[in-house]
């Protein structure tokens, strides 16, 4: 059996080596290149491809992979919003993702950023760096005094909710499908609007479903939020109208913004702009603000998560190659 992997990064190689040692019967070949119509032929002769990228898995790309003889594709991440499922269906693709590799990685990142933002950590650090050691006016807001609104109570949202409760915050939650255990605790409100009206911190933990929840946070929904609220988007950039957030930061409607995912991130994040400067002036401006915490889609990026992403995706690739349906197959 042969598996061909695309987009393998150096930090994934130790996990890949572990996996290979445990599966000496499987031939593994890989490239650092992403899967594109041009690189699809590299997988020729493989039983399954293992992939991760933010570039689209377009009809053209999937067709090129199918022409190379590979229609089993295992993603090393959760999000499947960049797959042309109509094309995948027409080409009879088997697809898996890794829906749960470490909810804690993303939830913990969001929680750390919320606490840092409420603490005005950037403001204080910038003052200290300038040797301005005065207290005022950089006073902190304690997490336990906030009402934290969790939008989406799936794997990540639930861990985030628990961490916030650990800090002592009151939590309210909204989900189109409620979690039965959580429901017993009485945290749910009935509508997104209610959550926005009640929360000091609004944190998004939902998938982006094109045509369903594009820019669910926009000028209209921001207007429903409390004054001085904090918005957290560690889910998908397209859930948020960034221009509306910038306007709300300018008008001081929002106290701050935690942004790990950005609508313009493809081709921008995970690249070094330190020498030539960032072309995206809106992103450049957000990064420079003391009340905005930008990270380049690294909420997931922990040693624990990377190992799970590699191991689970390769296991699924083997299952597909054996004609089985892995538990993490995407139903579409
Ligand atoms: P999940 O599927 O376990 O949970 C998502 C929840 O959102 C579900 O309970 C679902 O019912 C709910 N939901 C869907 N649409 C909704 C809507 N319009 N309004 C309210 N609730 C809605 O997913 P998860 O593992 O918790 O991941 C959540 C999202 O986090 C992923 O879809 C992905 O976009 C994002 N993510 C980001 C990173 C990162 O590194 N920043 C990493 C992994 C996942
Ligand atoms: C996902 O798993 O869908 C993510 O958002 C993290 C990705 C950058 C690996």
Tab-separated table of N, CA and C in Angstrom, residues 22-133:
chain	number	residue	atom	x	y	z
A	22	UNK	N	5.464	2.671	13.043
A	22	UNK	CA	4.398	1.768	13.505
A	22	UNK	C	3.697	1.077	12.336
A	23	UNK	N	3.982	1.512	11.091
A	23	UNK	CA	3.321	0.925	9.904
A	23	UNK	C	4.372	0.613	8.835
A	24	UNK	N	5.288	-0.329	9.126
A	24	UNK	CA	6.382	-0.587	8.185
A	24	UNK	C	5.916	-1.145	6.842
A	25	UNK	N	4.704	-1.676	6.814
A	25	UNK	CA	4.170	-2.246	5.566
A	25	UNK	C	3.623	-1.181	4.611
A	26	UNK	N	3.499	0.061	5.085
A	26	UNK	CA	2.930	1.120	4.230
A	26	UNK	C	4.055	1.979	3.657
A	27	UNK	N	4.050	2.130	2.336
A	27	UNK	CA	5.043	2.996	1.703
A	27	UNK	C	4.514	4.432	1.747
A	28	UNK	N	5.334	5.350	2.259
A	28	UNK	CA	4.882	6.740	2.362
A	28	UNK	C	5.849	7.625	1.586
A	29	UNK	N	5.293	8.447	0.733
A	29	UNK	CA	6.102	9.430	0.032
A	29	UNK	C	5.429	10.778	0.253
A	30	UNK	N	6.198	11.854	0.225
A	30	UNK	CA	5.546	13.151	0.450
A	30	UNK	C	6.305	14.284	-0.213
A	31	UNK	N	5.610	15.431	-0.279
A	31	UNK	CA	6.219	16.653	-0.797
A	31	UNK	C	5.819	17.796	0.122
A	32	UNK	N	6.621	18.864	0.083
A	32	UNK	CA	6.225	20.064	0.843
A	32	UNK	C	5.226	20.886	0.030
A	33	UNK	N	5.115	20.572	-1.278
A	33	UNK	CA	4.193	21.321	-2.141
A	33	UNK	C	2.746	21.024	-1.766
A	34	UNK	N	1.891	21.996	-2.037
A	34	UNK	CA	0.466	21.805	-1.794
A	34	UNK	C	-0.150	21.070	-2.987
A	35	UNK	N	-1.364	20.561	-2.789
A	35	UNK	CA	-2.045	19.860	-3.878
A	35	UNK	C	-2.663	20.891	-4.830
A	36	UNK	N	-2.199	20.875	-6.061
A	36	UNK	CA	-2.727	21.770	-7.105
A	36	UNK	C	-2.871	20.932	-8.371
A	37	UNK	N	-3.500	21.474	-9.398
A	37	UNK	CA	-3.577	20.716	-10.658
A	37	UNK	C	-2.172	20.337	-11.154
A	38	UNK	N	-1.205	21.195	-10.861
A	38	UNK	CA	0.164	20.940	-11.348
A	38	UNK	C	0.877	19.850	-10.551
A	39	UNK	N	0.574	19.732	-9.253
A	39	UNK	CA	1.301	18.751	-8.422
A	39	UNK	C	0.536	17.435	-8.271
A	40	UNK	N	-0.684	17.381	-8.779
A	40	UNK	CA	-1.527	16.185	-8.558
A	40	UNK	C	-0.858	14.906	-9.063
A	41	UNK	N	-0.126	15.015	-10.182
A	41	UNK	CA	0.470	13.808	-10.788
A	41	UNK	C	1.519	13.168	-9.878
A	42	UNK	N	2.028	13.919	-8.898
A	42	UNK	CA	3.022	13.347	-7.967
A	42	UNK	C	2.445	12.146	-7.207
A	43	UNK	N	1.120	12.131	-7.055
A	43	UNK	CA	0.484	11.063	-6.259
A	43	UNK	C	0.231	9.794	-7.074
A	44	UNK	N	0.568	9.824	-8.356
A	44	UNK	CA	0.304	8.656	-9.233
A	44	UNK	C	0.855	7.387	-8.592
A	45	UNK	N	0.063	6.350	-8.582
A	45	UNK	CA	0.514	5.072	-8.014
A	45	UNK	C	0.156	4.923	-6.542
A	46	UNK	N	-0.299	6.011	-5.911
A	46	UNK	CA	-0.660	5.923	-4.477
A	46	UNK	C	-2.110	5.435	-4.341
A	47	UNK	N	-2.398	4.821	-3.193
A	47	UNK	CA	-3.769	4.372	-2.922
A	47	UNK	C	-4.582	5.506	-2.292
A	48	UNK	N	-3.906	6.369	-1.549
A	48	UNK	CA	-4.594	7.487	-0.893
A	48	UNK	C	-3.655	8.685	-0.854
A	49	UNK	N	-4.266	9.873	-0.831
A	49	UNK	CA	-3.475	11.098	-0.631
A	49	UNK	C	-3.830	11.674	0.731
A	50	UNK	N	-2.818	12.226	1.408
A	50	UNK	CA	-3.044	12.931	2.672
A	50	UNK	C	-2.690	14.390	2.414
A	51	UNK	N	-3.606	15.284	2.801
A	51	UNK	CA	-3.438	16.696	2.414
A	51	UNK	C	-3.751	17.634	3.574
A	52	UNK	N	-3.155	18.793	3.540
A	52	UNK	CA	-3.656	19.926	4.330
A	52	UNK	C	-3.271	21.207	3.621
A	53	UNK	N	-4.229	22.076	3.420
A	53	UNK	CA	-3.953	23.382	2.832
A	53	UNK	C	-5.169	24.276	2.986
A	54	UNK	N	-4.911	25.585	2.869
A	54	UNK	CA	-6.043	26.514	2.867
A	54	UNK	C	-6.450	26.871	1.437
A	55	UNK	N	-5.589	26.505	0.472
A	55	UNK	CA	-5.961	26.664	-0.940
A	55	UNK	C	-7.177	25.796	-1.210
A	56	UNK	N	-7.973	26.188	-2.210
A	56	UNK	CA	-9.162	25.397	-2.535
A	56	UNK	C	-8.821	24.024	-3.119
A	57	UNK	N	-9.623	23.030	-2.726
A	57	UNK	CA	-9.631	21.757	-3.438
A	57	UNK	C	-10.704	21.937	-4.511
A	58	UNK	N	-10.304	22.572	-5.611
A	58	UNK	CA	-11.261	22.954	-6.654
A	58	UNK	C	-11.577	21.762	-7.547
A	59	UNK	N	-12.568	21.952	-8.399
A	59	UNK	CA	-12.913	20.890	-9.358
A	59	UNK	C	-11.683	20.513	-10.177
A	60	UNK	N	-10.937	21.536	-10.581
A	60	UNK	CA	-9.757	21.299	-11.422
A	60	UNK	C	-8.711	20.451	-10.668
A	61	UNK	N	-8.499	20.803	-9.405
A	61	UNK	CA	-7.513	20.072	-8.596
A	61	UNK	C	-7.965	18.632	-8.365
A	62	UNK	N	-9.250	18.478	-7.992
A	62	UNK	CA	-9.751	17.116	-7.717
A	62	UNK	C	-9.739	16.275	-8.985
A	63	UNK	N	-10.059	16.899	-10.118
A	63	UNK	CA	-10.046	16.158	-11.387
A	63	UNK	C	-8.625	15.688	-11.691
A	64	UNK	N	-7.642	16.565	-11.453
A	64	UNK	CA	-6.241	16.200	-11.732
A	64	UNK	C	-5.806	15.050	-10.819
A	65	UNK	N	-6.265	15.072	-9.560
A	65	UNK	CA	-5.892	13.990	-8.636
A	65	UNK	C	-6.554	12.680	-9.068
A	66	UNK	N	-7.816	12.776	-9.472
A	66	UNK	CA	-8.533	11.572	-9.941
A	66	UNK	C	-7.851	11.032	-11.203
A	67	UNK	N	-7.393	11.932	-12.067
A	67	UNK	CA	-6.698	11.490	-13.293
A	67	UNK	C	-5.370	10.804	-12.963
A	68	UNK	N	-4.805	11.158	-11.813
A	68	UNK	CA	-3.573	10.475	-11.357
A	68	UNK	C	-3.931	9.132	-10.703
A	69	UNK	N	-5.223	8.841	-10.638
A	69	UNK	CA	-5.668	7.538	-10.125
A	69	UNK	C	-5.969	7.533	-8.638
A	70	UNK	N	-6.049	8.717	-8.012
A	70	UNK	CA	-6.254	8.770	-6.559
A	70	UNK	C	-7.586	9.452	-6.243
A	71	UNK	N	-8.488	8.723	-5.611
A	71	UNK	CA	-9.774	9.323	-5.218
A	71	UNK	C	-10.039	9.133	-3.720
A	72	UNK	N	-9.001	8.755	-2.974
A	72	UNK	CA	-9.093	8.736	-1.503
A	72	UNK	C	-8.271	9.920	-0.999
A	73	UNK	N	-8.906	10.802	-0.245
A	73	UNK	CA	-8.190	12.011	0.187
A	73	UNK	C	-8.454	12.251	1.672
A	74	UNK	N	-7.396	12.236	2.471
A	74	UNK	CA	-7.539	12.432	3.912
A	74	UNK	C	-6.929	13.764	4.314
A	75	UNK	N	-7.783	14.657	4.844
A	75	UNK	CA	-7.312	15.963	5.296
A	75	UNK	C	-6.678	15.828	6.681
A	76	UNK	N	-5.638	16.609	6.921
A	76	UNK	CA	-5.015	16.583	8.254
A	76	UNK	C	-5.623	17.648	9.175
A	77	UNK	N	-6.730	18.261	8.786
A	77	UNK	CA	-7.341	19.322	9.606
A	77	UNK	C	-8.840	19.104	9.713
A	78	UNK	N	-9.504	20.030	10.398
A	78	UNK	CA	-10.971	19.931	10.562
A	78	UNK	C	-11.714	20.476	9.343
A	79	UNK	N	-11.410	21.732	8.997
A	79	UNK	CA	-12.241	22.489	8.060
A	79	UNK	C	-12.314	21.857	6.680
A	80	UNK	N	-13.532	21.770	6.140
A	80	UNK	CA	-13.717	21.193	4.804
A	80	UNK	C	-14.368	22.228	3.878
A	81	UNK	N	-14.376	23.494	4.343
A	81	UNK	CA	-15.085	24.525	3.587
A	81	UNK	C	-14.376	24.910	2.286
A	82	UNK	N	-13.153	24.406	2.077
A	82	UNK	CA	-12.441	24.729	0.830
A	82	UNK	C	-12.508	23.583	-0.193
A	83	UNK	N	-13.441	22.635	0.040
A	83	UNK	CA	-13.582	21.508	-0.896
A	83	UNK	C	-14.796	21.740	-1.799
A	84	UNK	N	-14.619	21.538	-3.096
A	84	UNK	CA	-15.759	21.568	-4.016
A	84	UNK	C	-16.438	20.191	-3.920
A	85	UNK	N	-17.437	20.113	-3.042
A	85	UNK	CA	-18.073	18.811	-2.793
A	85	UNK	C	-18.864	18.300	-4.001
A	86	UNK	N	-19.390	19.208	-4.830
A	86	UNK	CA	-20.107	18.746	-6.036
A	86	UNK	C	-19.135	17.988	-6.932
A	87	UNK	N	-17.933	18.583	-7.077
A	87	UNK	CA	-16.923	17.930	-7.920
A	87	UNK	C	-16.484	16.617	-7.264
A	88	UNK	N	-16.276	16.653	-5.949
A	88	UNK	CA	-15.818	15.453	-5.235
A	88	UNK	C	-16.826	14.314	-5.409
A	89	UNK	N	-18.099	14.667	-5.354
A	89	UNK	CA	-19.157	13.648	-5.501
A	89	UNK	C	-19.131	13.076	-6.922
A	90	UNK	N	-19.057	13.976	-7.901
A	90	UNK	CA	-19.065	13.523	-9.300
A	90	UNK	C	-17.867	12.613	-9.586
A	91	UNK	N	-16.763	12.856	-8.872
A	91	UNK	CA	-15.544	12.074	-9.127
A	91	UNK	C	-15.421	10.878	-8.176
A	92	UNK	N	-16.454	10.664	-7.346
A	92	UNK	CA	-16.466	9.535	-6.397
A	92	UNK	C	-15.335	9.561	-5.387
A	93	UNK	N	-15.058	10.728	-4.852
A	93	UNK	CA	-13.980	10.829	-3.859
A	93	UNK	C	-14.429	10.306	-2.494
A	94	UNK	N	-13.543	9.598	-1.813
A	94	UNK	CA	-13.695	9.315	-0.377
A	94	UNK	C	-12.874	10.365	0.346
A	95	UNK	N	-13.491	11.046	1.288
A	95	UNK	CA	-12.780	12.137	1.980
A	95	UNK	C	-12.904	11.946	3.482
A	96	UNK	N	-11.801	12.168	4.189
A	96	UNK	CA	-11.878	12.212	5.654
A	96	UNK	C	-11.230	13.512	6.118
A	97	UNK	N	-11.600	13.932	7.322
A	97	UNK	CA	-10.909	15.063	7.959
A	97	UNK	C	-10.532	14.613	9.368
A	98	UNK	N	-9.943	15.505	10.152
A	98	UNK	CA	-9.649	15.156	11.553
A	98	UNK	C	-10.494	16.098	12.414
A	99	UNK	N	-11.734	15.696	12.700
A	99	UNK	CA	-12.646	16.617	13.372
A	99	UNK	C	-12.239	16.952	14.800
A	100	UNK	N	-11.541	16.016	15.453
A	100	UNK	CA	-11.146	16.293	16.850
A	100	UNK	C	-9.675	15.929	17.013
A	101	UNK	N	-8.785	16.930	16.870
A	101	UNK	CA	-7.375	16.608	17.100
A	101	UNK	C	-6.890	17.179	18.410
A	102	UNK	N	-7.420	18.317	18.796
A	102	UNK	CA	-7.159	18.871	20.121
A	102	UNK	C	-8.010	20.119	20.292
A	103	UNK	N	-9.269	19.953	20.682
A	103	UNK	CA	-10.107	21.135	20.922
A	103	UNK	C	-9.444	22.074	21.928
A	104	UNK	N	-8.667	21.468	22.848
A	104	UNK	CA	-8.012	22.290	23.880
A	104	UNK	C	-7.048	23.305	23.280
A	105	UNK	N	-6.382	22.902	22.184
A	105	UNK	CA	-5.405	23.811	21.577
A	105	UNK	C	-6.086	25.123	21.205
A	106	UNK	N	-7.220	25.017	20.535
A	106	UNK	CA	-7.893	26.226	20.019
A	106	UNK	C	-8.600	26.968	21.163
A	107	UNK	N	-9.245	26.186	22.029
A	107	UNK	CA	-9.986	26.794	23.134
A	107	UNK	C	-9.035	27.533	24.089
A	108	UNK	N	-7.908	26.880	24.371
A	108	UNK	CA	-6.913	27.466	25.281
A	108	UNK	C	-6.349	28.758	24.693
A	109	UNK	N	-6.088	28.733	23.384
A	109	UNK	CA	-5.563	29.932	22.716
A	109	UNK	C	-6.562	31.081	22.849
A	110	UNK	N	-7.834	30.780	22.561
A	110	UNK	CA	-8.857	31.829	22.652
A	110	UNK	C	-8.928	32.377	24.082
A	111	UNK	N	-8.875	31.473	25.054
A	111	UNK	CA	-8.993	31.885	26.462
A	111	UNK	C	-7.800	32.755	26.873
A	112	UNK	N	-6.610	32.343	26.446
A	112	UNK	CA	-5.405	33.115	26.788
A	112	UNK	C	-5.495	34.523	26.195
A	113	UNK	N	-5.957	34.598	24.944
A	113	UNK	CA	-6.038	35.899	24.273
A	113	UNK	C	-7.102	36.786	24.921
A	114	UNK	N	-8.222	36.167	25.316
A	114	UNK	CA	-9.276	36.948	25.978
A	114	UNK	C	-8.737	37.541	27.284
A	115	UNK	N	-8.073	36.682	28.066
A	115	UNK	CA	-7.554	37.163	29.357
A	115	UNK	C	-6.516	38.264	29.138
A	116	UNK	N	-5.678	38.082	28.105
A	116	UNK	CA	-4.635	39.084	27.835
A	116	UNK	C	-5.245	40.399	27.358
A	117	UNK	N	-6.274	40.295	26.534
A	117	UNK	CA	-6.905	41.515	26.022
A	117	UNK	C	-7.608	42.270	27.142
A	118	UNK	N	-8.349	41.538	27.983
A	118	UNK	CA	-9.029	42.188	29.103
A	118	UNK	C	-8.016	42.800	30.075
A	119	UNK	N	-6.820	42.212	30.092
A	119	UNK	CA	-5.754	42.728	30.981
A	119	UNK	C	-4.992	43.872	30.347
A	120	UNK	N	-5.347	44.226	29.102
A	120	UNK	CA	-4.619	45.253	28.358
A	120	UNK	C	-3.120	44.929	28.318
A	121	UNK	N	-2.835	43.650	28.067
A	121	UNK	CA	-1.446	43.180	28.141
A	121	UNK	C	-0.530	43.899	27.143
A	122	UNK	N	-1.060	44.166	25.941
A	122	UNK	CA	-0.232	44.834	24.922
A	122	UNK	C	0.068	46.277	25.334
A	123	UNK	N	-0.958	46.933	25.870
A	123	UNK	CA	-0.787	48.333	26.294
A	123	UNK	C	0.280	48.406	27.378
A	124	UNK	N	0.153	47.529	28.384
A	124	UNK	CA	1.098	47.564	29.505
A	124	UNK	C	2.507	47.182	29.050
A	125	UNK	N	2.606	46.172	28.187
A	125	UNK	CA	3.923	45.753	27.700
A	125	UNK	C	4.593	46.894	26.928
A	126	UNK	N	3.801	47.573	26.071
A	126	UNK	CA	4.372	48.691	25.308
A	126	UNK	C	4.837	49.805	26.236
A	127	UNK	N	4.063	50.040	27.305
A	127	UNK	CA	4.474	51.077	28.281
A	127	UNK	C	5.772	50.663	28.965
A	128	UNK	N	5.806	49.406	29.424
A	128	UNK	CA	6.984	48.920	30.167
A	128	UNK	C	8.224	48.969	29.274
A	129	UNK	N	8.049	48.586	28.000
A	129	UNK	CA	9.186	48.627	27.073
A	129	UNK	C	9.746	50.051	26.951
A	130	UNK	N	8.818	51.050	27.063
A	130	UNK	CA	9.273	52.459	26.986
A	130	UNK	C	9.728	52.964	28.357
A	131	UNK	N	9.723	52.068	29.342
A	131	UNK	CA	10.081	52.391	30.744
A	131	UNK	C	9.077	53.345	31.371
A	132	UNK	N	7.847	53.362	30.844
A	132	UNK	CA	6.753	54.087	31.485
A	132	UNK	C	6.108	53.096	32.454
A	133	UNK	N	6.412	53.236	33.733
A	133	UNK	CA	5.985	52.222	34.709
A	133	UNK	C	4.791	52.673	35.553
